[in-house]
mmCIF file of N, CA and C in Angstrom:
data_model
loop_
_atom_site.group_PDB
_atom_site.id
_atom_site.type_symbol
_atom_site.label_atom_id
_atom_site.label_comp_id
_atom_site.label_asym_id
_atom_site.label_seq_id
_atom_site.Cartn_x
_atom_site.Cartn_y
_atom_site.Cartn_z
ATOM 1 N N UNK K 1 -193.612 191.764 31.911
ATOM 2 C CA UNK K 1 -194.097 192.213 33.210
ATOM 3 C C UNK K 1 -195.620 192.233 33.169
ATOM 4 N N UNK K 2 -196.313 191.886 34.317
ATOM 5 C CA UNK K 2 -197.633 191.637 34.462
ATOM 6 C C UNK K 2 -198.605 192.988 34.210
ATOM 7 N N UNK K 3 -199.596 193.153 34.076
ATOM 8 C CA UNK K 3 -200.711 194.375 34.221
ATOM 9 C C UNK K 3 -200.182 194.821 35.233
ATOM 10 N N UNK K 4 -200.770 193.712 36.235
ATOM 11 C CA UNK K 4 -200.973 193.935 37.442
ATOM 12 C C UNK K 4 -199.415 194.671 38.215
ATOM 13 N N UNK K 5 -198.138 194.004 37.903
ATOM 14 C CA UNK K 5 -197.011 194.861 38.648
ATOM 15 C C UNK K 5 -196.829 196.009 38.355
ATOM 16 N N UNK K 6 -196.983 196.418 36.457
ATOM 17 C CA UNK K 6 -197.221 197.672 36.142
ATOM 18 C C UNK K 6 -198.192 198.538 37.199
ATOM 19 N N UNK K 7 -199.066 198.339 37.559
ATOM 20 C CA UNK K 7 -199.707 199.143 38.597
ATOM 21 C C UNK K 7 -199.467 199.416 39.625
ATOM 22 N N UNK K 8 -198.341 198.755 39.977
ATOM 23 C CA UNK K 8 -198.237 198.489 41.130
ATOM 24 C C UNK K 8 -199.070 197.745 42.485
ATOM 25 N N UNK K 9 -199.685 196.871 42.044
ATOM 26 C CA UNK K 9 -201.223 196.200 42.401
ATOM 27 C C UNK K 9 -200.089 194.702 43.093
ATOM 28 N N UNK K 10 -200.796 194.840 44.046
ATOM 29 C CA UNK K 10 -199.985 193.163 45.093
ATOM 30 C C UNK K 10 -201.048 192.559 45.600
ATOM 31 N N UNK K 11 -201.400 191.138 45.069
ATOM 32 C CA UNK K 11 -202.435 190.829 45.594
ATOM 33 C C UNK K 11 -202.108 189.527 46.755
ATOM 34 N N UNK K 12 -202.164 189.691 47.857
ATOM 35 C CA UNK K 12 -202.060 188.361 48.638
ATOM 36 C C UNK K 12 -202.934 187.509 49.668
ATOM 37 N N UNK K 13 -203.014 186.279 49.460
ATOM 38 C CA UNK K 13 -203.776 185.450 50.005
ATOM 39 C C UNK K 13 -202.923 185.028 51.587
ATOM 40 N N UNK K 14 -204.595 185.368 52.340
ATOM 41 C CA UNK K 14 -204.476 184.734 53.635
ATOM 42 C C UNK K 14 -205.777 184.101 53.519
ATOM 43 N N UNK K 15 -205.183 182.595 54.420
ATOM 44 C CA UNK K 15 -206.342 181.323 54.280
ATOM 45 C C UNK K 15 -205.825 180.897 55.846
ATOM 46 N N UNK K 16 -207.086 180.448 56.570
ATOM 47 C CA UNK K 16 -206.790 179.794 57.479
ATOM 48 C C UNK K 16 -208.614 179.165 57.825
ATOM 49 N N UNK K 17 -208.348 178.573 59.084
ATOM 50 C CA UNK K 17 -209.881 177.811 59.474
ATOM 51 C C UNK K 17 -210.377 179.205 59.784
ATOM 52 N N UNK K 18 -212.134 178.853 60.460
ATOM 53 C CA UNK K 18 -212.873 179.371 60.561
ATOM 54 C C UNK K 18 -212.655 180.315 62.000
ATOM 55 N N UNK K 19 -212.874 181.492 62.120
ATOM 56 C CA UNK K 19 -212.175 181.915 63.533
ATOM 57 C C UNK K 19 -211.082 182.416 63.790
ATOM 58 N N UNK K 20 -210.100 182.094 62.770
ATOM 59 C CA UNK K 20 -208.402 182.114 62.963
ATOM 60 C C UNK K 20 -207.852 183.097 63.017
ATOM 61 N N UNK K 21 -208.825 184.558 62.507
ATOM 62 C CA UNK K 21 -208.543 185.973 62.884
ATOM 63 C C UNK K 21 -208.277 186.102 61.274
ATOM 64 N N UNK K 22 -208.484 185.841 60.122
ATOM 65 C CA UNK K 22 -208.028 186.225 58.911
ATOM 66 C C UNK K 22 -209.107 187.492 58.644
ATOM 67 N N UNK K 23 -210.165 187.701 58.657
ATOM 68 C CA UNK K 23 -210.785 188.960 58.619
ATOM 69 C C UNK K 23 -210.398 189.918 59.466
ATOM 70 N N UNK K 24 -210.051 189.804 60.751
ATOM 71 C CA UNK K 24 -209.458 190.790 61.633
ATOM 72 C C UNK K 24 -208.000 190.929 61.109
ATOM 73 N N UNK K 25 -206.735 190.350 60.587
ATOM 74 C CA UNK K 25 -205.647 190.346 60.085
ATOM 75 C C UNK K 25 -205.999 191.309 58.715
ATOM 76 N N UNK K 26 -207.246 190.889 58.007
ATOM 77 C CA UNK K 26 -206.633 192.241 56.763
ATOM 78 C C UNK K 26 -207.177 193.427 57.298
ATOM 79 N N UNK K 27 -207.997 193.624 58.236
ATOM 80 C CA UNK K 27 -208.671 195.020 58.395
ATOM 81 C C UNK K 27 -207.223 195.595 59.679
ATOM 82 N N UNK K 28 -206.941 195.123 60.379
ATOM 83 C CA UNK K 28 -205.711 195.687 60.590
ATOM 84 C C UNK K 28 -204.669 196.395 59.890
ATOM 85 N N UNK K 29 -204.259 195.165 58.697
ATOM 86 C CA UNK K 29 -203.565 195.947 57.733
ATOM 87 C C UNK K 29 -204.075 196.738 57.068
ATOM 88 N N UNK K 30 -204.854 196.987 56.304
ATOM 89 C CA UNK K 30 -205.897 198.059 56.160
ATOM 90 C C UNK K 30 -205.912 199.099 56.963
ATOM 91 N N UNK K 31 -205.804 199.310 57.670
ATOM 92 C CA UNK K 31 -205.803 200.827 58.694
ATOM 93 C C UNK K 31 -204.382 201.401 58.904
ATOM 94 N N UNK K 32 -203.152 199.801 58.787
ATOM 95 C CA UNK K 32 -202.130 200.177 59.124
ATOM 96 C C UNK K 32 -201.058 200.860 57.342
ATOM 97 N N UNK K 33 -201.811 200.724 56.712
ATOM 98 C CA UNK K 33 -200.888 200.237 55.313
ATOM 99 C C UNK K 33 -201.022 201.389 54.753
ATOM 100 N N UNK K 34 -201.951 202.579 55.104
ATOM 101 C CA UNK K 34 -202.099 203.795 54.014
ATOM 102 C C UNK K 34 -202.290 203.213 52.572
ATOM 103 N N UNK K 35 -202.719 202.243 52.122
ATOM 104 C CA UNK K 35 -202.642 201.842 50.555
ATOM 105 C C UNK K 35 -204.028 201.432 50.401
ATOM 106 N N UNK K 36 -204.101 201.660 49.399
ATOM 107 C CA UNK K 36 -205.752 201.386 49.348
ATOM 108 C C UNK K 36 -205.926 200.125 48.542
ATOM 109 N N UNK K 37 -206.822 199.386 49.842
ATOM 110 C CA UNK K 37 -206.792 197.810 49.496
ATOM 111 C C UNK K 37 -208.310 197.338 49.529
ATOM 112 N N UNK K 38 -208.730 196.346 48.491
ATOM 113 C CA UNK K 38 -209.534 195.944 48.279
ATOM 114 C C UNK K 38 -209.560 194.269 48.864
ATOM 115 N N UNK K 39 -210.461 194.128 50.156
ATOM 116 C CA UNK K 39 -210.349 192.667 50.825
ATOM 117 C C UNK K 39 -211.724 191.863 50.023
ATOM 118 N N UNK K 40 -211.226 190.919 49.559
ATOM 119 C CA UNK K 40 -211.676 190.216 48.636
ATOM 120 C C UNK K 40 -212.063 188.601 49.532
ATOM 121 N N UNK K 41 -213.245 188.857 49.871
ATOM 122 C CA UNK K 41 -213.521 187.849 51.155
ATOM 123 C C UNK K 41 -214.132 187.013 49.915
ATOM 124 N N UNK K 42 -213.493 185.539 50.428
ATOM 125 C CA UNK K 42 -213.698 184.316 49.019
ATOM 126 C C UNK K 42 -215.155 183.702 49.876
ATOM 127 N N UNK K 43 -215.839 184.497 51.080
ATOM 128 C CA UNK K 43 -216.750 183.572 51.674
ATOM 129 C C UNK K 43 -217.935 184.113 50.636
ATOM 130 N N UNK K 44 -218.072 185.505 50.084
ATOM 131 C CA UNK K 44 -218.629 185.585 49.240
ATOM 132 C C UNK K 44 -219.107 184.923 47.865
ATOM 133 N N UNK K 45 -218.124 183.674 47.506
ATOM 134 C CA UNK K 45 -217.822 183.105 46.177
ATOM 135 C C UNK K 45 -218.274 181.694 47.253
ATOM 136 N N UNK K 46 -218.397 181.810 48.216
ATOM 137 C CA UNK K 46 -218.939 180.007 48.803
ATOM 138 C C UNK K 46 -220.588 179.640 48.107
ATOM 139 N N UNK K 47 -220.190 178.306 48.197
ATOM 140 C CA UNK K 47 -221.285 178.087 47.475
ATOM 141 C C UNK K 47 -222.109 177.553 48.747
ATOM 142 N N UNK K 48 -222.010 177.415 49.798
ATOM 143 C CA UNK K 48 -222.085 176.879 51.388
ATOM 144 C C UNK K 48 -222.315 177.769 52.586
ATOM 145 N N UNK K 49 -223.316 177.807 53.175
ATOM 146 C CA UNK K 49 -222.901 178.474 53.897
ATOM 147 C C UNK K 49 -221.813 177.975 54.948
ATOM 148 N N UNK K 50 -221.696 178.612 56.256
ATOM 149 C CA UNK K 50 -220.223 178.016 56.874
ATOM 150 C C UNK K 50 -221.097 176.869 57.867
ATOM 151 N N UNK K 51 -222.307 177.513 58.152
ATOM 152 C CA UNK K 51 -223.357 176.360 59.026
ATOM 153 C C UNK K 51 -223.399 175.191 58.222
ATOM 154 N N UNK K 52 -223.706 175.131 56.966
ATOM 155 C CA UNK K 52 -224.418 174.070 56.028
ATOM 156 C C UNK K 52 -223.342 173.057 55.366
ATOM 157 N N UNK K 53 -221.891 174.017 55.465
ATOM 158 C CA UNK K 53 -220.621 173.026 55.179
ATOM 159 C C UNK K 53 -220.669 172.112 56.625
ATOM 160 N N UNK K 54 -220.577 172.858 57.814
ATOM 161 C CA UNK K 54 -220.447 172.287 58.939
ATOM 162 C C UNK K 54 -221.527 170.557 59.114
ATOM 163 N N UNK K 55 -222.833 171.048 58.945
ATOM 164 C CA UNK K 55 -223.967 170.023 59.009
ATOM 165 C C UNK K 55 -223.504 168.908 57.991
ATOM 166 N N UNK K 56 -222.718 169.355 56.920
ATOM 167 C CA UNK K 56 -222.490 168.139 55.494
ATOM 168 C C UNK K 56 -221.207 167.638 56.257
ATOM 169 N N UNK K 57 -220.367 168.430 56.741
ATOM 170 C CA UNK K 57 -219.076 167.613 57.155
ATOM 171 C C UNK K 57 -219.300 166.420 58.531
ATOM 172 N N UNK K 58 -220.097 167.056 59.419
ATOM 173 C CA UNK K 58 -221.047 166.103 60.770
ATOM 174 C C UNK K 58 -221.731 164.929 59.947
ATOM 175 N N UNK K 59 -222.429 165.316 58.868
ATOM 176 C CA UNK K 59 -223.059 164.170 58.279
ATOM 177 C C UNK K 59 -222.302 163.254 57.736
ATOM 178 N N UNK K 60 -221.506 163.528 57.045
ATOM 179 C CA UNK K 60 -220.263 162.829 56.494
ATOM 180 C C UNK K 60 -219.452 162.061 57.591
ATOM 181 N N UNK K 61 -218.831 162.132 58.662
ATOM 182 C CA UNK K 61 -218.414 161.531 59.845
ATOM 183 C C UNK K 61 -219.558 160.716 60.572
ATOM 184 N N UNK K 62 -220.898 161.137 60.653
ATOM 185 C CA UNK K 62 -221.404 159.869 60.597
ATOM 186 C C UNK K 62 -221.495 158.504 60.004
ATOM 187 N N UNK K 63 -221.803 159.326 58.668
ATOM 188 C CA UNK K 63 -221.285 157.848 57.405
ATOM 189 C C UNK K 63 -220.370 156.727 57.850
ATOM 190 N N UNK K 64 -219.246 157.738 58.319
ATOM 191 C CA UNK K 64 -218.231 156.620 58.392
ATOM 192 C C UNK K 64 -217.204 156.340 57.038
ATOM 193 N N UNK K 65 -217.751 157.273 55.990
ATOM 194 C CA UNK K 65 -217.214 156.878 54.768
ATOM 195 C C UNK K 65 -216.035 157.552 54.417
ATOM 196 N N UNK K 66 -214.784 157.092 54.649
ATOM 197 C CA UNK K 66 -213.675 158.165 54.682
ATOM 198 C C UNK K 66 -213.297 158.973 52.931
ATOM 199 N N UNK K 67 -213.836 158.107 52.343
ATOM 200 C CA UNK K 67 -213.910 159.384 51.342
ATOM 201 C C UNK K 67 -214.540 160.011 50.984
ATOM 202 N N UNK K 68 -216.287 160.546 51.799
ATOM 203 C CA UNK K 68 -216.527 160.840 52.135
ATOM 204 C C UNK K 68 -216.133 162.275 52.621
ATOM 205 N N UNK K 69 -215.944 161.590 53.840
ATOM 206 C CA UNK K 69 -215.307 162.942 54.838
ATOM 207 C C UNK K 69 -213.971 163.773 54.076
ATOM 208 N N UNK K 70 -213.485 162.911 53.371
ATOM 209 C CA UNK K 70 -212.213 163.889 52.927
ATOM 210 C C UNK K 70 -213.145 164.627 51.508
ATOM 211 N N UNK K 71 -214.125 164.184 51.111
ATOM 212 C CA UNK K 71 -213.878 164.913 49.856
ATOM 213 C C UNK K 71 -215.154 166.304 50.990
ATOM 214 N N UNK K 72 -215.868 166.159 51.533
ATOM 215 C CA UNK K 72 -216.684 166.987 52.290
ATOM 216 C C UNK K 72 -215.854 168.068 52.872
ATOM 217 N N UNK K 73 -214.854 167.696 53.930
ATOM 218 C CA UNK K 73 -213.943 168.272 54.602
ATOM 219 C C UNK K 73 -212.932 169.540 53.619
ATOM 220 N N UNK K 74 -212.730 168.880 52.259
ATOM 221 C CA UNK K 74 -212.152 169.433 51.609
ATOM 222 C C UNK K 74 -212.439 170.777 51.110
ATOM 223 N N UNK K 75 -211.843 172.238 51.291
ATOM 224 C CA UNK K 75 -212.550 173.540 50.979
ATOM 225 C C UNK K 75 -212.343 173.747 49.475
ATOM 226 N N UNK K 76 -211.578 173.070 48.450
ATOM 227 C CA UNK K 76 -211.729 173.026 47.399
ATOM 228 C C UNK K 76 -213.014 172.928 46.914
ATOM 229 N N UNK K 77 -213.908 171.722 47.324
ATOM 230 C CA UNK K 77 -215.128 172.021 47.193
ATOM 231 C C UNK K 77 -216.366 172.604 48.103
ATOM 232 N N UNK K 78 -216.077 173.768 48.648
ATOM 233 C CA UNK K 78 -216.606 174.731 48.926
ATOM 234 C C UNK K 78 -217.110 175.648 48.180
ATOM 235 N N UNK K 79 -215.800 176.309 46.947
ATOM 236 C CA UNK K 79 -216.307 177.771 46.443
ATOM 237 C C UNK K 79 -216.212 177.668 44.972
ATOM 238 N N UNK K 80 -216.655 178.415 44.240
ATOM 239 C CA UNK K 80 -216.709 178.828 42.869
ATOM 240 C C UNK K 80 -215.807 179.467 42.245
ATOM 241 N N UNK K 81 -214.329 178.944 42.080
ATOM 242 C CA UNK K 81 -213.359 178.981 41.930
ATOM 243 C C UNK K 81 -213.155 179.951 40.730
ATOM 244 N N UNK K 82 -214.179 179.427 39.721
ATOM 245 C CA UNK K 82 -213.574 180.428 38.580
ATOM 246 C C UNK K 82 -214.418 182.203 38.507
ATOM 247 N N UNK K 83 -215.205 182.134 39.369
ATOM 248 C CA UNK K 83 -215.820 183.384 39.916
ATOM 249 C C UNK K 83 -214.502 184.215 40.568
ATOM 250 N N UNK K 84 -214.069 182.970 41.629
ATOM 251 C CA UNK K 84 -213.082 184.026 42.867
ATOM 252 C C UNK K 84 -211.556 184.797 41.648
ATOM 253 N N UNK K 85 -211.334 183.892 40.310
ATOM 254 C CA UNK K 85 -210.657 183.830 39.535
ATOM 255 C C UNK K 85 -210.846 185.218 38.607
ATOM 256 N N UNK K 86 -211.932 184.780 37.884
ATOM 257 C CA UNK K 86 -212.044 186.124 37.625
ATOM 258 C C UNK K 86 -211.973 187.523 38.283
ATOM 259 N N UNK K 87 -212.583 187.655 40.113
ATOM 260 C CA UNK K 87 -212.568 188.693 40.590
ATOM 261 C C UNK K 87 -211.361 189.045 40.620
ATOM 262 N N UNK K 88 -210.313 188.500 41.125
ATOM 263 C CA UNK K 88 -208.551 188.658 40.759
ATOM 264 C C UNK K 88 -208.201 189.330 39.889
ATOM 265 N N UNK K 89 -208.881 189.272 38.428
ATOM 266 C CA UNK K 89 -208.326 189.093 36.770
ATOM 267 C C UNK K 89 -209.279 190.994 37.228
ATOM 268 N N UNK K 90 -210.324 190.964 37.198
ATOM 269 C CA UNK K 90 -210.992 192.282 37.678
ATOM 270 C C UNK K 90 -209.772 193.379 38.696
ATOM 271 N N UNK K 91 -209.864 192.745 39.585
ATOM 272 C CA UNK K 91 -208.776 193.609 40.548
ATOM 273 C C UNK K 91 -207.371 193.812 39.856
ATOM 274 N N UNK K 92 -206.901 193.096 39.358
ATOM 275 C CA UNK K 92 -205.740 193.490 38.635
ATOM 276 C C UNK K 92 -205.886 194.615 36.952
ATOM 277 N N UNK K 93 -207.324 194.178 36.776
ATOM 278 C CA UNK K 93 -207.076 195.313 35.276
ATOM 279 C C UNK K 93 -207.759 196.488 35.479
ATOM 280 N N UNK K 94 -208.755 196.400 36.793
ATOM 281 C CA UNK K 94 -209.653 197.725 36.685
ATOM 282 C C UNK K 94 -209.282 198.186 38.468
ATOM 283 N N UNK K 95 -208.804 197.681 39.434
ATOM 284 C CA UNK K 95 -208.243 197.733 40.706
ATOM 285 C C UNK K 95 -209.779 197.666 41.695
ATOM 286 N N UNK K 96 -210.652 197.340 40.476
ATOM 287 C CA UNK K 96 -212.181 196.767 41.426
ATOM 288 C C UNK K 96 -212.753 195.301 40.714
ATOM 289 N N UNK K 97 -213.658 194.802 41.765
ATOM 290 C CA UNK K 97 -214.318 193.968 40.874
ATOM 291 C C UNK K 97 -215.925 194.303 41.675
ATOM 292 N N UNK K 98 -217.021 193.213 40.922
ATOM 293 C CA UNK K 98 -218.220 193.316 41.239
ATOM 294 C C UNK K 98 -218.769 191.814 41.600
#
């Protein structure tokens, strides 16, 4: 059994586009859940801002270069994966991270 179930610690991912209400969806639950939850916003771990992904993805569709646009478009390469990784590995052994 995990650290983390021993604690009773549930960690779950909501992902959607920009706008889609995913910051308003956890602070809802958050008010509604009595549990004390730590929202772990991955825009923090971007290496982009959301303007400057936007301007590279416009630039990229100019190109014309479709791989290109898919590897631009792609939010994999957006964030700092093994940062957002560790904060997880944090939240599950200490129920914070930094």
């Amino acid at each position: 059994m995990s650290e983390a179930a021993n604690k009773n610690i549930v960690i779950a991912g909501i992902c959607g586009l920009a706008g889609a209400g995913k910051t308003t969806l956890c602070r809802q639950l958050t008010a509604l859940s009595g549990f004390n939850i730590v929202h772990l916003s991955c825009d923090r771990f971007s290496s982009h801002s959301h303007a400057d992904r936007q301007a590279s993805i416009d630039r990229a569709y100019t190109s014309g270069i479709t791989e290109h646009i898919a590897f631009t478009e792609n939010p994999q390469n957006w964030y700092a994966y093994d940062d957002i990784i560790a904060a997880i590995h944090a939240l599950r052994a200490h129920g914070h991270y930094s």
